[in-house]
Amino acid sequence: MTTPVVPFDMIPQKQLAPTCTAIAEAGGTTEHAAWIRQPGNAATLVAFMNSQMGGASLLRVELYENERGTSNYGPPKDWAPKPYEVQHSSLRETWSKLTPPPSIEALLAPYVGAGEAKGYRESSAPSIVLPDGEEGFFFGAKLSAIARIIKGNEGMPDYNRVHKHLLAMLRERNTNFKDWTEDRLDERFEKPLEDWWKRRIAYEATIPGDFVAYAGQTGVQYRNWSVRASRAHMEQGRRRIGMTSPDVAQILLFHAERLTKSEHLAMDCAGTERAPAGGGDFRRASCFFFSDEGLNFYAYGLGVQSPLFGSASFCLPGVA
């Protein structure tokens, strides 16, 4: 009989004893334990173990099957990403300081022919295929390109600088916008999920220019799932990557109608790690939701389920 795979925090203390003994016999000390607890080091250790296990992911879907529910909440009725021409025009207007975007066909080119892979369906554009489960294509500026043209906060990593800038843009367009983090946006409080971020940067490096198009969905596929259950499912087959806070912010700049009522499905950013109190305690993900007062930005527990929330994600081309 196969031993079930469960996360560390679900293993009874007494069952961890053999693991601790093995580490001690290999020379492990309190210094090693302290190192593991430092921000980011546990992820490095797990990544190494994954590589030694032949690349098998420890984020098995089965880990969080009990954190997958159903929900009647969703986007506005008949909502879809804006037509390609409208998005393309918005790129030029919003990011006029960047190199002008290429043609629509060039933006969508990475997805041309990818339909030979399993799990794709025809989209509205000839020769362009849309991965099953995705709502459509989202055009946007690369975060690295935005970082190049914005001013201020030079001491922050580019990710955090861009995040702060995009939230300021949302605030300009939404007078009742509420940032419940109270502008705690530097690297002590938020960072992108490392593995997905590296894959995304590597992919965008293959795309010329300052703009990129992604097939994506804004939470419907994972409504009433916990963030960690969503992450585990996305990781299967390396099919999807969770959106980051800047991704969702940029989508809301171009598609404000997606989240304008409290009954509209809120979006958690599965591609982020959030530590509300700082100090490296990254146990939440960022999220956007709408209340009677307006658009809100906050943090969401990784193990929390709510029919009001779903994890937003992108699907890379050629991945099925």
PDB file of C-alpha atoms in Angstrom:
ATOM      1  CA  MET A   1       0.000   0.000   0.000  1.00  0.00           C
ATOM      2  CA  THR A   2       1.318   3.465  -0.948  1.00  0.00           C
ATOM      3  CA  THR A   3       2.081   5.804   1.918  1.00  0.00           C
ATOM      4  CA  PRO A   4       0.041   8.992   1.478  1.00  0.00           C
ATOM      5  CA  VAL A   5       2.014  12.164   0.807  1.00  0.00           C
ATOM      6  CA  VAL A   6       1.148  14.935   3.273  1.00  0.00           C
ATOM      7  CA  PRO A   7       2.745  18.331   4.026  1.00  0.00           C
ATOM      8  CA  PHE A   8       5.141  18.635   6.972  1.00  0.00           C
ATOM      9  CA  ASP A   9       2.707  20.574   9.119  1.00  0.00           C
ATOM     10  CA  MET A  10       0.266  17.641   8.959  1.00  0.00           C
ATOM     11  CA  ILE A  11       2.780  14.986  10.068  1.00  0.00           C
ATOM     12  CA  PRO A  12       2.321  13.948  13.738  1.00  0.00           C
ATOM     13  CA  GLN A  13       5.306  14.943  15.860  1.00  0.00           C
ATOM     14  CA  LYS A  14       6.238  11.375  16.762  1.00  0.00           C
ATOM     15  CA  GLN A  15       6.361  10.366  13.099  1.00  0.00           C
ATOM     16  CA  LEU A  16       8.952  13.070  12.432  1.00  0.00           C
ATOM     17  CA  ALA A  17      11.378  11.480  14.884  1.00  0.00           C
ATOM     18  CA  PRO A  18      13.016   9.089  12.343  1.00  0.00           C
ATOM     19  CA  THR A  19      13.617  12.016   9.987  1.00  0.00           C
ATOM     20  CA  CYS A  20      15.250  14.041  12.766  1.00  0.00           C
ATOM     21  CA  THR A  21      17.373  11.033  13.715  1.00  0.00           C
ATOM     22  CA  ALA A  22      18.566  10.577  10.125  1.00  0.00           C
ATOM     23  CA  ILE A  23      19.524  14.254   9.901  1.00  0.00           C
ATOM     24  CA  ALA A  24      21.364  14.064  13.243  1.00  0.00           C
ATOM     25  CA  GLU A  25      23.275  10.955  12.160  1.00  0.00           C
ATOM     26  CA  ALA A  26      24.355  12.822   9.019  1.00  0.00           C
ATOM     27  CA  GLY A  27      25.888  15.554  11.177  1.00  0.00           C
ATOM     28  CA  GLY A  28      22.913  17.919  11.419  1.00  0.00           C
ATOM     29  CA  THR A  29      23.048  20.431  14.277  1.00  0.00           C
ATOM     30  CA  THR A  30      21.041  23.314  15.706  1.00  0.00           C
ATOM     31  CA  GLU A  31      22.931  25.579  13.305  1.00  0.00           C
ATOM     32  CA  HIS A  32      21.477  23.642  10.363  1.00  0.00           C
ATOM     33  CA  ALA A  33      17.993  23.876  11.854  1.00  0.00           C
ATOM     34  CA  ALA A  34      18.377  27.637  12.299  1.00  0.00           C
ATOM     35  CA  TRP A  35      19.568  27.982   8.700  1.00  0.00           C
ATOM     36  CA  ILE A  36      16.483  26.158   7.390  1.00  0.00           C
ATOM     37  CA  ARG A  37      14.221  28.556   9.282  1.00  0.00           C
ATOM     38  CA  GLN A  38      15.771  31.632   7.660  1.00  0.00           C
ATOM     39  CA  PRO A  39      13.616  33.235   4.888  1.00  0.00           C
ATOM     40  CA  GLY A  40      13.908  31.385   1.583  1.00  0.00           C
ATOM     41  CA  ASN A  41      16.212  28.606   2.794  1.00  0.00           C
ATOM     42  CA  ALA A  42      13.479  26.010   3.305  1.00  0.00           C
ATOM     43  CA  ALA A  43      12.392  26.531  -0.319  1.00  0.00           C
ATOM     44  CA  THR A  44      16.001  26.034  -1.455  1.00  0.00           C
ATOM     45  CA  LEU A  45      16.209  22.784   0.510  1.00  0.00           C
ATOM     46  CA  VAL A  46      12.920  21.444  -0.876  1.00  0.00           C
ATOM     47  CA  ALA A  47      13.969  22.399  -4.421  1.00  0.00           C
ATOM     48  CA  PHE A  48      17.191  20.423  -3.952  1.00  0.00           C
ATOM     49  CA  MET A  49      15.262  17.396  -2.664  1.00  0.00           C
ATOM     50  CA  ASN A  50      12.913  17.638  -5.642  1.00  0.00           C
ATOM     51  CA  SER A  51      15.889  17.566  -8.012  1.00  0.00           C
ATOM     52  CA  GLN A  52      17.288  14.515  -6.224  1.00  0.00           C
ATOM     53  CA  MET A  53      13.899  12.801  -6.517  1.00  0.00           C
ATOM     54  CA  GLY A  54      13.974  13.105 -10.289  1.00  0.00           C
ATOM     55  CA  GLY A  55      12.120  16.385 -10.470  1.00  0.00           C
ATOM     56  CA  ALA A  56       9.027  15.047  -8.731  1.00  0.00           C
ATOM     57  CA  SER A  57       7.023  17.869  -7.236  1.00  0.00           C
ATOM     58  CA  LEU A  58       6.176  17.778  -3.556  1.00  0.00           C
ATOM     59  CA  LEU A  59       3.136  19.907  -4.389  1.00  0.00           C
ATOM     60  CA  ARG A  60       0.942  16.919  -5.203  1.00  0.00           C
ATOM     61  CA  VAL A  61      -2.705  17.658  -5.977  1.00  0.00           C
ATOM     62  CA  GLU A  62      -3.675  14.972  -3.482  1.00  0.00           C
ATOM     63  CA  LEU A  63      -2.173  17.001  -0.654  1.00  0.00           C
ATOM     64  CA  TYR A  64      -5.068  19.423  -0.506  1.00  0.00           C
ATOM     65  CA  GLU A  65      -8.024  17.603  -2.050  1.00  0.00           C
ATOM     66  CA  ASN A  66     -10.092  18.527   1.003  1.00  0.00           C
ATOM     67  CA  GLU A  67      -9.460  22.214   0.245  1.00  0.00           C
ATOM     68  CA  ARG A  68     -11.207  22.199  -3.148  1.00  0.00           C
ATOM     69  CA  GLY A  69     -14.811  23.359  -3.215  1.00  0.00           C
ATOM     70  CA  THR A  70     -17.386  24.757  -5.606  1.00  0.00           C
ATOM     71  CA  SER A  71     -18.934  28.204  -5.907  1.00  0.00           C
ATOM     72  CA  ASN A  72     -21.627  30.083  -7.785  1.00  0.00           C
ATOM     73  CA  TYR A  73     -19.610  33.306  -7.752  1.00  0.00           C
ATOM     74  CA  GLY A  74     -17.890  34.392 -10.925  1.00  0.00           C
ATOM     75  CA  PRO A  75     -16.951  37.369 -13.124  1.00  0.00           C
ATOM     76  CA  PRO A  76     -19.676  39.705 -14.423  1.00  0.00           C
ATOM     77  CA  LYS A  77     -22.150  38.012 -16.759  1.00  0.00           C
ATOM     78  CA  ASP A  78     -20.727  37.489 -20.254  1.00  0.00           C
ATOM     79  CA  TRP A  79     -17.413  38.999 -19.158  1.00  0.00           C
ATOM     80  CA  ALA A  80     -14.330  38.286 -21.268  1.00  0.00           C
ATOM     81  CA  PRO A  81     -10.993  40.014 -21.816  1.00  0.00           C
ATOM     82  CA  LYS A  82     -11.363  43.018 -24.103  1.00  0.00           C
ATOM     83  CA  PRO A  83     -10.903  42.508 -27.868  1.00  0.00           C
ATOM     84  CA  TYR A  84      -7.310  42.352 -29.042  1.00  0.00           C
ATOM     85  CA  GLU A  85      -7.529  45.713 -30.791  1.00  0.00           C
ATOM     86  CA  VAL A  86      -8.771  47.452 -27.640  1.00  0.00           C
ATOM     87  CA  GLN A  87      -6.056  45.907 -25.472  1.00  0.00           C
ATOM     88  CA  HIS A  88      -3.401  46.783 -28.032  1.00  0.00           C
ATOM     89  CA  SER A  89      -4.534  50.410 -28.064  1.00  0.00           C
ATOM     90  CA  SER A  90      -4.509  50.485 -24.238  1.00  0.00           C
ATOM     91  CA  LEU A  91      -0.903  49.308 -24.218  1.00  0.00           C
ATOM     92  CA  ARG A  92       0.147  52.235 -26.401  1.00  0.00           C
ATOM     93  CA  GLU A  93      -1.780  54.776 -24.327  1.00  0.00           C
ATOM     94  CA  THR A  94      -0.855  53.495 -20.871  1.00  0.00           C
ATOM     95  CA  TRP A  95       2.803  52.732 -21.540  1.00  0.00           C
ATOM     96  CA  SER A  96       3.690  55.466 -24.035  1.00  0.00           C
ATOM     97  CA  LYS A  97       7.244  55.719 -22.650  1.00  0.00           C
ATOM     98  CA  LEU A  98       8.014  52.147 -23.653  1.00  0.00           C
ATOM     99  CA  THR A  99       8.988  50.932 -27.088  1.00  0.00           C
ATOM    100  CA  PRO A 100       5.700  50.720 -29.043  1.00  0.00           C
ATOM    101  CA  PRO A 101       4.107  47.279 -28.877  1.00  0.00           C
ATOM    102  CA  PRO A 102       4.475  44.966 -31.860  1.00  0.00           C
ATOM    103  CA  SER A 103       1.482  43.886 -33.919  1.00  0.00           C
ATOM    104  CA  ILE A 104      -1.295  41.815 -32.397  1.00  0.00           C
ATOM    105  CA  GLU A 105      -0.140  38.870 -34.489  1.00  0.00           C
ATOM    106  CA  ALA A 106       3.384  39.191 -33.078  1.00  0.00           C
ATOM    107  CA  LEU A 107       2.119  39.326 -29.497  1.00  0.00           C
ATOM    108  CA  LEU A 108       0.091  36.155 -30.006  1.00  0.00           C
ATOM    109  CA  ALA A 109       2.746  34.385 -32.096  1.00  0.00           C
ATOM    110  CA  PRO A 110       4.039  32.148 -29.237  1.00  0.00           C
ATOM    111  CA  TYR A 111       0.616  30.483 -29.116  1.00  0.00           C
ATOM    112  CA  VAL A 112       0.401  29.855 -32.871  1.00  0.00           C
ATOM    113  CA  GLY A 113       0.610  26.142 -33.566  1.00  0.00           C
ATOM    114  CA  ALA A 114       0.615  25.230 -29.897  1.00  0.00           C
ATOM    115  CA  GLY A 115      -2.791  23.628 -30.492  1.00  0.00           C
ATOM    116  CA  GLU A 116      -0.988  20.485 -31.601  1.00  0.00           C
ATOM    117  CA  ALA A 117      -0.542  19.921 -27.881  1.00  0.00           C
ATOM    118  CA  LYS A 118      -3.351  18.288 -25.959  1.00  0.00           C
ATOM    119  CA  GLY A 119      -5.717  20.553 -24.064  1.00  0.00           C
ATOM    120  CA  TYR A 120      -6.150  23.455 -26.466  1.00  0.00           C
ATOM    121  CA  ARG A 121      -9.184  24.794 -28.295  1.00  0.00           C
ATOM    122  CA  GLU A 122      -9.648  27.214 -31.173  1.00  0.00           C
ATOM    123  CA  SER A 123      -9.860  30.884 -30.226  1.00  0.00           C
ATOM    124  CA  SER A 124     -11.473  33.710 -32.147  1.00  0.00           C
ATOM    125  CA  ALA A 125      -8.274  34.567 -34.031  1.00  0.00           C
ATOM    126  CA  PRO A 126      -7.130  32.405 -36.979  1.00  0.00           C
ATOM    127  CA  SER A 127      -4.288  30.034 -36.134  1.00  0.00           C
ATOM    128  CA  ILE A 128      -4.298  31.157 -32.481  1.00  0.00           C
ATOM    129  CA  VAL A 129      -5.157  28.533 -29.911  1.00  0.00           C
ATOM    130  CA  LEU A 130      -6.406  29.032 -26.386  1.00  0.00           C
ATOM    131  CA  PRO A 131      -5.572  26.524 -23.635  1.00  0.00           C
ATOM    132  CA  ASP A 132      -8.654  24.851 -22.170  1.00  0.00           C
ATOM    133  CA  GLY A 133      -9.877  26.521 -19.012  1.00  0.00           C
ATOM    134  CA  GLU A 134      -8.442  29.936 -19.881  1.00  0.00           C
ATOM    135  CA  GLU A 135     -10.757  32.941 -20.296  1.00  0.00           C
ATOM    136  CA  GLY A 136      -8.777  34.574 -23.066  1.00  0.00           C
ATOM    137  CA  PHE A 137      -5.552  36.442 -23.816  1.00  0.00           C
ATOM    138  CA  PHE A 138      -4.306  39.317 -21.674  1.00  0.00           C
ATOM    139  CA  PHE A 139      -1.889  41.863 -23.157  1.00  0.00           C
ATOM    140  CA  GLY A 140       0.460  43.695 -20.817  1.00  0.00           C
ATOM    141  CA  ALA A 141       3.812  45.368 -20.357  1.00  0.00           C
ATOM    142  CA  LYS A 142       6.595  43.182 -19.031  1.00  0.00           C
ATOM    143  CA  LEU A 143       7.237  44.016 -15.381  1.00  0.00           C
ATOM    144  CA  SER A 144      10.930  44.399 -16.221  1.00  0.00           C
ATOM    145  CA  ALA A 145      10.022  47.055 -18.805  1.00  0.00           C
ATOM    146  CA  ILE A 146       7.843  48.978 -16.359  1.00  0.00           C
ATOM    147  CA  ALA A 147      10.697  48.937 -13.839  1.00  0.00           C
ATOM    148  CA  ARG A 148      12.933  50.588 -16.425  1.00  0.00           C
ATOM    149  CA  ILE A 149      10.770  53.692 -16.804  1.00  0.00           C
ATOM    150  CA  ILE A 150       9.356  54.369 -13.337  1.00  0.00           C
ATOM    151  CA  LYS A 151      10.997  56.687 -10.818  1.00  0.00           C
ATOM    152  CA  GLY A 152      11.471  56.341  -7.071  1.00  0.00           C
ATOM    153  CA  ASN A 153      11.938  53.506  -4.558  1.00  0.00           C
ATOM    154  CA  GLU A 154      15.265  52.564  -6.147  1.00  0.00           C
ATOM    155  CA  GLY A 155      16.227  50.652  -3.005  1.00  0.00           C
ATOM    156  CA  MET A 156      13.484  48.094  -3.601  1.00  0.00           C
ATOM    157  CA  PRO A 157      13.699  45.040  -5.880  1.00  0.00           C
ATOM    158  CA  ASP A 158      12.120  45.747  -9.266  1.00  0.00           C
ATOM    159  CA  TYR A 159       9.167  43.478  -8.484  1.00  0.00           C
ATOM    160  CA  ASN A 160       8.205  45.549  -5.450  1.00  0.00           C
ATOM    161  CA  ARG A 161       8.824  48.878  -7.193  1.00  0.00           C
ATOM    162  CA  VAL A 162       6.496  47.903 -10.033  1.00  0.00           C
ATOM    163  CA  HIS A 163       3.904  46.563  -7.619  1.00  0.00           C
ATOM    164  CA  LYS A 164       3.873  49.846  -5.699  1.00  0.00           C
ATOM    165  CA  HIS A 165       3.636  51.847  -8.935  1.00  0.00           C
ATOM    166  CA  LEU A 166       0.719  49.817 -10.314  1.00  0.00           C
ATOM    167  CA  LEU A 167      -1.234  50.102  -7.068  1.00  0.00           C
ATOM    168  CA  ALA A 168      -0.743  53.870  -7.248  1.00  0.00           C
ATOM    169  CA  MET A 169      -2.161  53.806 -10.772  1.00  0.00           C
ATOM    170  CA  LEU A 170      -5.169  51.816  -9.560  1.00  0.00           C
ATOM    171  CA  ARG A 171      -5.666  54.337  -6.780  1.00  0.00           C
ATOM    172  CA  GLU A 172      -5.741  57.184  -9.317  1.00  0.00           C
ATOM    173  CA  ARG A 173      -8.503  55.451 -11.262  1.00  0.00           C
ATOM    174  CA  ASN A 174     -10.439  54.202  -8.224  1.00  0.00           C
ATOM    175  CA  THR A 175     -10.961  56.977  -5.696  1.00  0.00           C
ATOM    176  CA  ASN A 176     -12.217  54.504  -3.086  1.00  0.00           C
ATOM    177  CA  PHE A 177      -9.324  52.081  -3.564  1.00  0.00           C
ATOM    178  CA  LYS A 178      -8.222  50.653  -0.195  1.00  0.00           C
ATOM    179  CA  ASP A 179      -4.787  49.137   0.429  1.00  0.00           C
ATOM    180  CA  TRP A 180      -5.256  47.224   3.669  1.00  0.00           C
ATOM    181  CA  THR A 181      -1.522  46.522   3.828  1.00  0.00           C
ATOM    182  CA  GLU A 182      -1.026  50.263   4.470  1.00  0.00           C
ATOM    183  CA  ASP A 183       1.661  50.496   1.800  1.00  0.00           C
ATOM    184  CA  ARG A 184       3.717  47.619   3.234  1.00  0.00           C
ATOM    185  CA  LEU A 185       4.923  46.628  -0.207  1.00  0.00           C
ATOM    186  CA  ASP A 186       8.680  46.127   0.026  1.00  0.00           C
ATOM    187  CA  GLU A 187      10.473  42.782  -0.017  1.00  0.00           C
ATOM    188  CA  ARG A 188       9.966  42.247   3.717  1.00  0.00           C
ATOM    189  CA  PHE A 189       6.234  41.905   3.086  1.00  0.00           C
ATOM    190  CA  GLU A 190       5.817  40.526  -0.429  1.00  0.00           C
ATOM    191  CA  LYS A 191       7.792  38.602  -3.002  1.00  0.00           C
ATOM    192  CA  PRO A 192       6.975  36.472  -6.064  1.00  0.00           C
ATOM    193  CA  LEU A 193       6.898  32.695  -5.660  1.00  0.00           C
ATOM    194  CA  GLU A 194      10.450  31.845  -6.636  1.00  0.00           C
ATOM    195  CA  ASP A 195      10.089  28.893  -9.020  1.00  0.00           C
ATOM    196  CA  TRP A 196       7.282  30.411 -11.064  1.00  0.00           C
ATOM    197  CA  TRP A 197       9.038  33.767 -11.130  1.00  0.00           C
ATOM    198  CA  LYS A 198      12.214  32.233 -12.552  1.00  0.00           C
ATOM    199  CA  ARG A 199      10.256  30.335 -15.204  1.00  0.00           C
ATOM    200  CA  ARG A 200       8.357  33.461 -16.147  1.00  0.00           C
ATOM    201  CA  ILE A 201      11.505  35.632 -16.409  1.00  0.00           C
ATOM    202  CA  ALA A 202      13.175  32.954 -18.536  1.00  0.00           C
ATOM    203  CA  TYR A 203      10.148  32.796 -20.849  1.00  0.00           C
ATOM    204  CA  GLU A 204       9.826  36.581 -21.209  1.00  0.00           C
ATOM    205  CA  ALA A 205      13.524  36.784 -22.081  1.00  0.00           C
ATOM    206  CA  THR A 206      12.664  34.874 -25.272  1.00  0.00           C
ATOM    207  CA  ILE A 207      10.027  37.457 -26.264  1.00  0.00           C
ATOM    208  CA  PRO A 208      11.455  40.557 -28.005  1.00  0.00           C
ATOM    209  CA  GLY A 209      10.308  44.009 -26.940  1.00  0.00           C
ATOM    210  CA  ASP A 210       8.580  45.376 -23.857  1.00  0.00           C
ATOM    211  CA  PHE A 211       5.209  43.639 -24.126  1.00  0.00           C
ATOM    212  CA  VAL A 212       3.827  40.139 -23.744  1.00  0.00           C
ATOM    213  CA  ALA A 213       0.512  38.299 -24.127  1.00  0.00           C
ATOM    214  CA  TYR A 214      -0.575  35.486 -21.834  1.00  0.00           C
ATOM    215  CA  ALA A 215      -3.498  33.113 -21.947  1.00  0.00           C
ATOM    216  CA  GLY A 216      -5.066  33.340 -18.525  1.00  0.00           C
ATOM    217  CA  GLN A 217      -8.023  32.941 -16.200  1.00  0.00           C
ATOM    218  CA  THR A 218      -9.050  35.248 -13.365  1.00  0.00           C
ATOM    219  CA  GLY A 219     -10.032  32.722 -10.712  1.00  0.00           C
ATOM    220  CA  VAL A 220     -13.001  30.758 -12.074  1.00  0.00           C
ATOM    221  CA  GLN A 221     -11.001  27.537 -12.386  1.00  0.00           C
ATOM    222  CA  TYR A 222     -10.073  27.678  -8.682  1.00  0.00           C
ATOM    223  CA  ARG A 223     -13.040  29.325  -6.986  1.00  0.00           C
ATOM    224  CA  ASN A 224     -13.480  28.123  -3.423  1.00  0.00           C
ATOM    225  CA  TRP A 225     -10.111  26.363  -3.507  1.00  0.00           C
ATOM    226  CA  SER A 226      -7.398  27.247  -1.030  1.00  0.00           C
ATOM    227  CA  VAL A 227      -4.356  28.984  -2.497  1.00  0.00           C
ATOM    228  CA  ARG A 228      -2.126  26.011  -1.721  1.00  0.00           C
ATOM    229  CA  ALA A 229      -4.588  23.611  -3.401  1.00  0.00           C
ATOM    230  CA  SER A 230      -4.623  25.889  -6.459  1.00  0.00           C
ATOM    231  CA  ARG A 231      -0.829  26.045  -6.520  1.00  0.00           C
ATOM    232  CA  ALA A 232      -0.595  22.259  -6.337  1.00  0.00           C
ATOM    233  CA  HIS A 233      -2.979  21.836  -9.259  1.00  0.00           C
ATOM    234  CA  MET A 234      -1.186  24.462 -11.360  1.00  0.00           C
ATOM    235  CA  GLU A 235       2.095  22.683 -10.791  1.00  0.00           C
ATOM    236  CA  GLN A 236       0.823  19.405 -12.236  1.00  0.00           C
ATOM    237  CA  GLY A 237       2.448  19.164 -15.659  1.00  0.00           C
ATOM    238  CA  ARG A 238       3.864  22.674 -15.069  1.00  0.00           C
ATOM    239  CA  ARG A 239       0.800  23.860 -16.969  1.00  0.00           C
ATOM    240  CA  ARG A 240       0.055  27.152 -15.219  1.00  0.00           C
ATOM    241  CA  ILE A 241       1.780  29.784 -13.134  1.00  0.00           C
ATOM    242  CA  GLY A 242      -0.077  31.822 -10.544  1.00  0.00           C
ATOM    243  CA  MET A 243      -0.492  35.508 -11.281  1.00  0.00           C
ATOM    244  CA  THR A 244       1.389  37.984  -9.105  1.00  0.00           C
ATOM    245  CA  SER A 245      -0.073  41.124  -7.548  1.00  0.00           C
ATOM    246  CA  PRO A 246       1.363  43.335 -10.333  1.00  0.00           C
ATOM    247  CA  ASP A 247      -0.211  41.023 -12.932  1.00  0.00           C
ATOM    248  CA  VAL A 248      -3.688  41.333 -11.439  1.00  0.00           C
ATOM    249  CA  ALA A 249      -3.220  45.077 -10.928  1.00  0.00           C
ATOM    250  CA  GLN A 250      -2.333  45.541 -14.601  1.00  0.00           C
ATOM    251  CA  ILE A 251      -5.314  43.425 -15.678  1.00  0.00           C
ATOM    252  CA  LEU A 252      -7.620  45.566 -13.542  1.00  0.00           C
ATOM    253  CA  LEU A 253      -6.174  48.710 -15.138  1.00  0.00           C
ATOM    254  CA  PHE A 254      -7.188  47.426 -18.576  1.00  0.00           C
ATOM    255  CA  HIS A 255     -10.302  45.481 -17.520  1.00  0.00           C
ATOM    256  CA  ALA A 256     -11.757  47.512 -14.646  1.00  0.00           C
ATOM    257  CA  GLU A 257     -15.217  46.014 -15.201  1.00  0.00           C
ATOM    258  CA  ARG A 258     -13.944  42.592 -14.067  1.00  0.00           C
ATOM    259  CA  LEU A 259     -14.191  43.572 -10.394  1.00  0.00           C
ATOM    260  CA  THR A 260     -16.741  46.304  -9.680  1.00  0.00           C
ATOM    261  CA  LYS A 261     -19.277  44.608  -7.380  1.00  0.00           C
ATOM    262  CA  SER A 262     -19.029  42.597  -4.187  1.00  0.00           C
ATOM    263  CA  GLU A 263     -20.678  39.617  -5.915  1.00  0.00           C
ATOM    264  CA  HIS A 264     -17.916  39.479  -8.538  1.00  0.00           C
ATOM    265  CA  LEU A 265     -15.438  36.687  -7.869  1.00  0.00           C
ATOM    266  CA  ALA A 266     -12.399  38.089  -6.052  1.00  0.00           C
ATOM    267  CA  MET A 267      -8.890  37.153  -7.178  1.00  0.00           C
ATOM    268  CA  ASP A 268      -6.083  35.858  -5.033  1.00  0.00           C
ATOM    269  CA  CYS A 269      -2.564  36.064  -6.420  1.00  0.00           C
ATOM    270  CA  ALA A 270      -1.211  32.516  -6.141  1.00  0.00           C
ATOM    271  CA  GLY A 271       2.106  33.666  -7.593  1.00  0.00           C
ATOM    272  CA  THR A 272       2.868  35.824  -4.560  1.00  0.00           C
ATOM    273  CA  GLU A 273       4.058  35.195  -1.045  1.00  0.00           C
ATOM    274  CA  ARG A 274       2.924  37.720   1.550  1.00  0.00           C
ATOM    275  CA  ALA A 275       4.158  38.289   5.108  1.00  0.00           C
ATOM    276  CA  PRO A 276       1.685  40.780   6.655  1.00  0.00           C
ATOM    277  CA  ALA A 277       3.911  41.414   9.668  1.00  0.00           C
ATOM    278  CA  GLY A 278       7.217  41.149   7.807  1.00  0.00           C
ATOM    279  CA  GLY A 279      10.041  39.156   9.339  1.00  0.00           C
ATOM    280  CA  GLY A 280      10.071  36.461   6.659  1.00  0.00           C
ATOM    281  CA  ASP A 281       6.790  34.849   7.739  1.00  0.00           C
ATOM    282  CA  PHE A 282       5.421  34.381   4.198  1.00  0.00           C
ATOM    283  CA  ARG A 283       2.258  32.438   4.954  1.00  0.00           C
ATOM    284  CA  ARG A 284      -0.262  34.324   2.843  1.00  0.00           C
ATOM    285  CA  ALA A 285      -0.918  35.396  -0.727  1.00  0.00           C
ATOM    286  CA  SER A 286      -2.057  38.803  -1.889  1.00  0.00           C
ATOM    287  CA  CYS A 287      -5.587  39.316  -3.167  1.00  0.00           C
ATOM    288  CA  PHE A 288      -7.944  41.832  -4.756  1.00  0.00           C
ATOM    289  CA  PHE A 289     -11.647  42.037  -3.921  1.00  0.00           C
ATOM    290  CA  PHE A 290     -14.524  44.501  -4.155  1.00  0.00           C
ATOM    291  CA  SER A 291     -16.639  45.648  -1.230  1.00  0.00           C
ATOM    292  CA  ASP A 292     -19.389  48.236  -0.913  1.00  0.00           C
ATOM    293  CA  GLU A 293     -16.649  50.833  -0.381  1.00  0.00           C
ATOM    294  CA  GLY A 294     -14.719  49.984  -3.540  1.00  0.00           C
ATOM    295  CA  LEU A 295     -11.708  47.996  -4.789  1.00  0.00           C
ATOM    296  CA  ASN A 296      -9.472  46.480  -2.086  1.00  0.00           C
ATOM    297  CA  PHE A 297      -5.986  44.973  -1.875  1.00  0.00           C
ATOM    298  CA  TYR A 298      -5.152  42.657   1.014  1.00  0.00           C
ATOM    299  CA  ALA A 299      -3.667  39.282   2.006  1.00  0.00           C
ATOM    300  CA  TYR A 300      -5.300  35.849   2.034  1.00  0.00           C
ATOM    301  CA  GLY A 301      -4.365  32.750   4.053  1.00  0.00           C
ATOM    302  CA  LEU A 302      -2.865  29.891   2.039  1.00  0.00           C
ATOM    303  CA  GLY A 303      -5.163  27.297   3.590  1.00  0.00           C
ATOM    304  CA  VAL A 304      -8.346  29.398   3.576  1.00  0.00           C
ATOM    305  CA  GLN A 305     -11.276  28.526   1.326  1.00  0.00           C
ATOM    306  CA  SER A 306     -13.984  30.968   0.316  1.00  0.00           C
ATOM    307  CA  PRO A 307     -16.631  30.801  -2.432  1.00  0.00           C
ATOM    308  CA  LEU A 308     -15.888  34.497  -2.996  1.00  0.00           C
ATOM    309  CA  PHE A 309     -12.255  33.884  -4.050  1.00  0.00           C
ATOM    310  CA  GLY A 310     -10.363  32.085  -6.799  1.00  0.00           C
ATOM    311  CA  SER A 311      -6.682  31.946  -7.782  1.00  0.00           C
ATOM    312  CA  ALA A 312      -5.790  33.793 -10.989  1.00  0.00           C
ATOM    313  CA  SER A 313      -3.239  32.208 -13.331  1.00  0.00           C
ATOM    314  CA  PHE A 314      -1.447  32.363 -16.681  1.00  0.00           C
ATOM    315  CA  CYS A 315      -0.812  29.427 -18.978  1.00  0.00           C
ATOM    316  CA  LEU A 316       2.473  29.428 -20.871  1.00  0.00           C
ATOM    317  CA  PRO A 317       2.299  28.527 -24.577  1.00  0.00           C
ATOM    318  CA  GLY A 318       3.063  24.974 -25.587  1.00  0.00           C
ATOM    319  CA  VAL A 319       2.412  23.678 -22.066  1.00  0.00           C
ATOM    320  CA  ALA A 320      -0.528  21.278 -21.825  1.00  0.00           C
TER     321      ALA A 320
END
